[in-house]
Coordinates of C-alpha atoms in Angstrom, one line a residue:
X12 CA 6.6 26.5 -60.0
X13 CA 3.9 28.3 -62.3
X14 CA 1.2 26.0 -60.7
X15 CA 2.2 27.0 -57.2
X16 CA 2.0 30.7 -58.1
X17 CA -1.4 30.3 -59.7
X18 CA -2.7 28.4 -56.6
X19 CA -1.3 31.1 -54.4
X20 CA -3.0 33.7 -56.4
X21 CA -6.3 32.1 -56.2
X22 CA -5.9 31.5 -52.5
X23 CA -5.2 35.3 -52.0
X24 CA -8.3 36.3 -54.1
X25 CA -10.4 33.9 -52.0
X26 CA -9.1 35.5 -48.7
X27 CA -9.7 39.0 -50.0
X28 CA -13.3 38.0 -51.0
X29 CA -13.9 36.4 -47.6
X30 CA -12.6 39.5 -45.9
X31 CA -14.9 41.7 -47.8
X32 CA -17.8 39.4 -47.1
X33 CA -17.1 39.4 -43.4
X34 CA -16.7 43.3 -43.4
X35 CA -20.1 43.7 -45.0
X36 CA -21.7 41.3 -42.6
X37 CA -20.1 43.2 -39.7
X38 CA -21.9 46.3 -40.9
X39 CA -25.2 44.6 -40.4
X40 CA -24.8 42.2 -37.5
X41 CA -22.0 40.4 -35.8
X42 CA -21.3 36.8 -36.6
X43 CA -21.3 34.4 -33.7
X44 CA -20.4 30.6 -33.8
X45 CA -23.3 28.3 -33.5
X46 CA -23.6 26.5 -30.2
X47 CA -21.6 29.1 -28.3
X48 CA -24.3 29.4 -25.7
X49 CA -24.1 25.6 -24.7
X50 CA -22.0 24.6 -21.8
X51 CA -20.5 21.4 -23.0
X52 CA -19.0 20.7 -19.5
X53 CA -22.4 20.2 -17.9
X54 CA -25.0 17.4 -18.8
X55 CA -27.5 18.3 -21.7
X56 CA -30.5 20.2 -20.5
X57 CA -32.8 17.3 -21.3
X58 CA -30.6 14.8 -19.2
X59 CA -32.5 14.3 -15.9
X60 CA -30.7 11.1 -14.8
X61 CA -29.4 10.9 -11.2
X62 CA -25.8 11.2 -12.4
X63 CA -26.6 14.4 -14.4
X64 CA -28.4 15.9 -11.3
X65 CA -25.4 15.0 -9.1
X66 CA -23.0 16.7 -11.7
X67 CA -25.2 19.9 -11.8
X68 CA -25.5 20.1 -8.0
X69 CA -21.7 19.6 -7.5
X70 CA -21.0 22.4 -10.0
X71 CA -23.5 24.8 -8.4
X72 CA -22.0 24.1 -4.9
X73 CA -18.3 24.2 -5.9
X74 CA -17.9 25.8 -9.3
X75 CA -16.0 22.8 -10.4
X76 CA -17.2 20.5 -13.2
X77 CA -17.6 16.9 -12.3
X78 CA -17.3 13.9 -14.7
X79 CA -17.6 10.1 -14.1
X80 CA -16.2 9.0 -17.4
X81 CA -14.0 10.5 -20.1
X82 CA -16.8 11.7 -22.4
X83 CA -17.5 15.4 -22.2
X84 CA -20.2 15.5 -24.9
X85 CA -21.7 13.3 -27.5
X86 CA -23.4 15.0 -30.5
X87 CA -25.0 13.5 -33.7
X88 CA -23.3 15.0 -36.7
X89 CA -25.4 13.7 -39.7
X90 CA -25.8 10.2 -41.0
X91 CA -23.8 7.9 -43.2
X92 CA -24.6 6.5 -46.5
X93 CA -26.7 3.9 -44.9
X94 CA -28.8 6.3 -42.8
X95 CA -27.1 5.5 -39.5
X96 CA -26.4 8.4 -37.2
X97 CA -22.7 9.7 -37.1
X98 CA -21.6 11.0 -33.7
X99 CA -19.0 13.4 -32.6
X100 CA -17.3 12.8 -29.3
X101 CA -15.4 15.3 -27.1
X102 CA -13.3 13.4 -24.5
X103 CA -11.0 14.1 -21.6
X104 CA -7.6 12.7 -22.8
X105 CA -5.4 11.7 -20.1
X106 CA -3.7 9.1 -22.4
X107 CA -4.6 6.3 -20.2
X108 CA -6.0 2.8 -20.7
X109 CA -9.3 1.9 -19.0
X110 CA -9.8 -1.3 -17.0
X111 CA -7.1 -3.6 -17.8
X112 CA -5.5 -3.5 -21.1
X113 CA -1.7 -3.1 -21.1
X114 CA -0.4 -0.7 -23.6
X115 CA 2.4 1.8 -24.1
X116 CA 1.2 4.2 -21.3
X117 CA 1.4 2.7 -17.8
X118 CA -1.7 4.2 -16.1
X119 CA -4.8 2.2 -15.9
X120 CA -8.1 3.6 -14.4
X121 CA -11.5 2.1 -13.5
X122 CA -14.7 4.1 -13.5
X123 CA -17.5 4.1 -10.9
X124 CA -20.7 2.3 -12.1
X125 CA -23.3 3.0 -9.4
X126 CA -24.9 6.4 -8.5
X127 CA -24.1 5.5 -4.7
X128 CA -20.4 5.2 -5.5
X129 CA -20.5 8.5 -7.5
X130 CA -22.3 10.4 -4.7
X131 CA -19.7 9.1 -2.0
X132 CA -16.7 9.9 -4.1
X133 CA -18.0 13.4 -5.0
X134 CA -18.8 14.2 -1.3
X135 CA -15.3 12.9 -0.2
X136 CA -13.5 15.3 -2.6
X137 CA -15.7 18.2 -1.8
X138 CA -15.4 17.8 2.0
X139 CA -11.8 16.4 2.4
X140 CA -10.0 17.9 -0.5
X141 CA -11.5 21.2 -1.6
X142 CA -11.8 22.5 1.9
X143 CA -8.0 22.7 2.1
X144 CA -7.2 24.7 -1.0
X145 CA -8.1 28.4 -2.0
X146 CA -10.5 28.6 -5.0
X147 CA -7.8 29.7 -7.4
X148 CA -5.9 26.4 -6.8
X149 CA -8.8 24.1 -7.4
X150 CA -9.0 22.3 -10.7
X151 CA -11.2 23.3 -13.5
X152 CA -12.9 19.9 -13.6
X153 CA -12.4 16.5 -11.9
X154 CA -13.0 12.9 -12.7
X155 CA -13.0 10.5 -9.7
X156 CA -11.9 6.9 -10.3
X157 CA -12.5 3.8 -8.4
X158 CA -9.0 2.6 -9.0
X159 CA -5.9 4.2 -10.7
X160 CA -2.7 2.3 -10.9
X161 CA 0.5 2.6 -12.9
X162 CA 3.5 0.4 -13.7
X163 CA 6.6 1.3 -11.9
X164 CA 9.7 -0.8 -12.7
X165 CA 7.5 -3.7 -13.7
X166 CA 5.3 -3.5 -10.5
X167 CA 1.7 -2.1 -10.5
X168 CA 1.4 0.6 -7.8
X169 CA -1.5 3.0 -6.8
X170 CA -1.5 6.4 -8.4
X171 CA -3.2 9.3 -6.7
X172 CA -3.9 11.8 -9.5
X173 CA -3.5 12.3 -13.1
X174 CA -4.0 15.7 -15.0
X175 CA -4.3 17.5 -18.2
X176 CA -4.8 21.4 -18.6
X177 CA -8.4 21.4 -17.6
X178 CA -9.2 18.1 -15.6
X179 CA -7.8 16.2 -12.8
X180 CA -8.4 12.5 -12.4
X181 CA -8.5 11.5 -8.6
X182 CA -8.1 8.0 -7.2
X183 CA -11.0 8.1 -4.6
X184 CA -10.9 4.3 -4.2
X185 CA -13.5 1.7 -3.7
X186 CA -15.8 4.0 -1.6
X187 CA -18.6 1.6 -1.0
X188 CA -16.2 -0.8 0.8
X189 CA -14.3 1.7 2.9
X190 CA -15.2 3.1 6.2
X191 CA -15.5 6.9 6.8
X192 CA -12.1 7.1 8.2
X193 CA -10.6 5.1 5.4
X194 CA -12.2 7.3 2.9
X195 CA -10.8 10.4 4.6
X196 CA -7.3 8.7 4.7
X197 CA -7.6 8.0 1.0
X198 CA -8.3 11.6 0.1
X199 CA -5.6 12.8 2.7
X200 CA -3.0 10.9 0.7
X201 CA -4.2 12.6 -2.5
X202 CA -4.0 16.0 -0.8
X203 CA -0.5 15.3 0.5
X204 CA 0.7 14.4 -2.9
X205 CA -0.7 17.6 -4.3
X206 CA 0.8 19.8 -1.5
X207 CA 4.2 18.0 -1.8
X208 CA 4.2 18.8 -5.6
X209 CA 3.4 22.6 -4.8
X210 CA 6.1 22.6 -2.2
X211 CA 8.7 21.3 -4.7
X212 CA 7.7 24.1 -7.0
X213 CA 8.7 26.8 -4.4
X214 CA 12.1 28.4 -4.4
X215 CA 14.5 25.8 -2.8
X216 CA 16.5 28.5 -1.0
X217 CA 13.4 29.7 0.9
X218 CA 12.5 26.7 2.8
X219 CA 14.3 23.4 1.9
X220 CA 17.7 25.0 1.8
X221 CA 17.5 26.5 5.3
X222 CA 15.9 23.3 6.5
X223 CA 19.0 21.2 5.5
X224 CA 21.4 23.9 6.6
X225 CA 20.3 23.4 10.2
X226 CA 22.0 19.9 10.1
X227 CA 24.6 20.8 7.6
X228 CA 27.6 18.4 7.7
X229 CA 25.8 15.8 9.8
X230 CA 23.7 14.0 7.1
X231 CA 24.9 10.5 6.7
X232 CA 27.2 10.8 9.7
X233 CA 27.7 7.8 11.9
X234 CA 26.1 8.4 15.1
X235 CA 29.1 7.1 17.0
X236 CA 31.2 9.9 15.3
X237 CA 28.9 12.8 16.5
X238 CA 27.5 11.5 19.8
X239 CA 30.0 10.6 22.4
X240 CA 29.6 7.2 23.9
X241 CA 26.9 6.2 21.4
X242 CA 25.5 2.7 22.1
X243 CA 22.1 3.0 20.3
X244 CA 20.2 4.2 23.4
X245 CA 20.8 7.9 23.4
X246 CA 18.0 8.9 21.0
X247 CA 17.6 12.2 22.8
X248 CA 21.1 13.2 21.4
X249 CA 19.7 12.5 18.0
X250 CA 16.8 14.8 18.6
X251 CA 19.1 17.5 19.9
X252 CA 21.0 17.3 16.7
X253 CA 17.8 18.1 14.8
X254 CA 16.9 14.6 13.6
X255 CA 13.7 12.7 14.3
X256 CA 15.3 9.2 13.8
X257 CA 18.4 7.4 12.8
X258 CA 19.2 4.4 10.6
X259 CA 20.1 1.3 12.7
X260 CA 23.3 -0.4 11.4
X261 CA 23.0 -4.1 10.4
X262 CA 26.0 -5.3 12.4
X263 CA 26.4 -3.2 15.5
X264 CA 25.7 0.3 16.9
X265 CA 28.9 1.6 15.3
X266 CA 27.0 1.5 11.9
X267 CA 24.1 3.6 13.1
X268 CA 23.7 6.5 10.8
X269 CA 21.9 9.8 10.9
X270 CA 19.5 10.3 7.9
X271 CA 19.8 12.5 4.8
X272 CA 16.8 13.9 2.9
X273 CA 14.5 13.7 6.0
X274 CA 12.3 16.6 4.8
X275 CA 9.5 13.8 4.3
X276 CA 9.6 12.8 7.9
X277 CA 8.9 16.4 9.1
X278 CA 6.4 16.8 6.3
X279 CA 4.4 13.9 7.4
X280 CA 4.2 15.3 10.9
X281 CA 3.0 18.6 9.6
X282 CA 0.4 17.1 7.4
X283 CA -0.8 14.2 9.5
X284 CA -0.9 15.3 13.2
X285 CA -1.8 18.4 15.1
X286 CA 1.2 20.8 15.9
X287 CA 0.6 20.2 19.6
X288 CA 1.4 16.6 19.3
X289 CA 4.7 17.3 17.6
X290 CA 5.5 19.9 20.3
X291 CA 4.6 17.5 23.0
X292 CA 7.2 15.0 21.7
X293 CA 9.9 17.2 20.3
X294 CA 9.2 20.8 21.6
X295 CA 12.2 20.8 23.9
X296 CA 14.6 20.2 20.9
X297 CA 15.4 23.5 19.4
X298 CA 16.7 22.3 16.0
X299 CA 13.7 19.8 15.6
X300 CA 11.3 22.7 16.3
X301 CA 13.2 25.0 13.8
X302 CA 13.0 22.4 11.0
X303 CA 9.4 21.7 11.7
X304 CA 8.5 25.3 11.4
X305 CA 10.3 25.6 8.0
X306 CA 8.3 22.7 6.7
X307 CA 5.1 24.1 8.0
X308 CA 5.9 27.5 6.6
X309 CA 6.5 26.0 3.2
X310 CA 3.2 24.0 3.2
X311 CA 1.3 27.3 4.1
X312 CA 3.2 29.2 1.4
X313 CA 1.5 26.8 -1.2
X314 CA -1.9 28.1 -0.1
X315 CA -2.8 25.0 1.8
X316 CA -5.4 25.5 4.6
X317 CA -5.3 23.2 7.6

């Protein structure tokens, strides 16, 4: 106990001395940390590689930092006892495994290797993703991946994004072996996932609650119980009730059932097709139109721009 008090006393004296030193320095000139004028999110000034130039150009055009691997900065920090350089690495930590090893975390990502791939991925993101979101919703930095998968119930499935507080990893796919339309569809799936997440963050009672209230009491109802004379052919009656589809029964039409949780069906219509296409097919069905408009209002409320 005496030793603890002695150590504490020394510590207090040292802090007081440091405070006096800093105070006296402040009278002469302010202290600033070394390297505070270096933007570590951009390539080093002496890096004139094609990748570095692409990253600088992307930032100048979008205000978003661009990476193609998880290393933000590599700096030498002295040498070891054998005279070999010691490096400090700053990395983007998504807590994933790169290219193949199976570990505790289930996400596996693959980097782009050629400048052609990098250019195509960056352009896709800029044109097909950033154009749909207001500036304040764009990520601070991005890291496109050639492939991103995760294990789900023992099965490897594609994953669209992964994020930490300052970077978003985006699965832009094998861009060199995709057509322009396939590339757009790839980014569209990423955008839809992001919008869906944003919609789920909205107040349920503002959009999703009223959406389901339109068909309250009919979810999971047998078509034969709510549609007189149902024989599986009166699909217009399904539309009149506010549904876009029904679940066919396995045995006969008496097992046909109206859906529940069909927000996704309307969401796909809103995100994937022009509104006039929906209205041409379902515009005469008041409840379908009402539900469509609620979903679209929710999408717009997230800041998404069509």
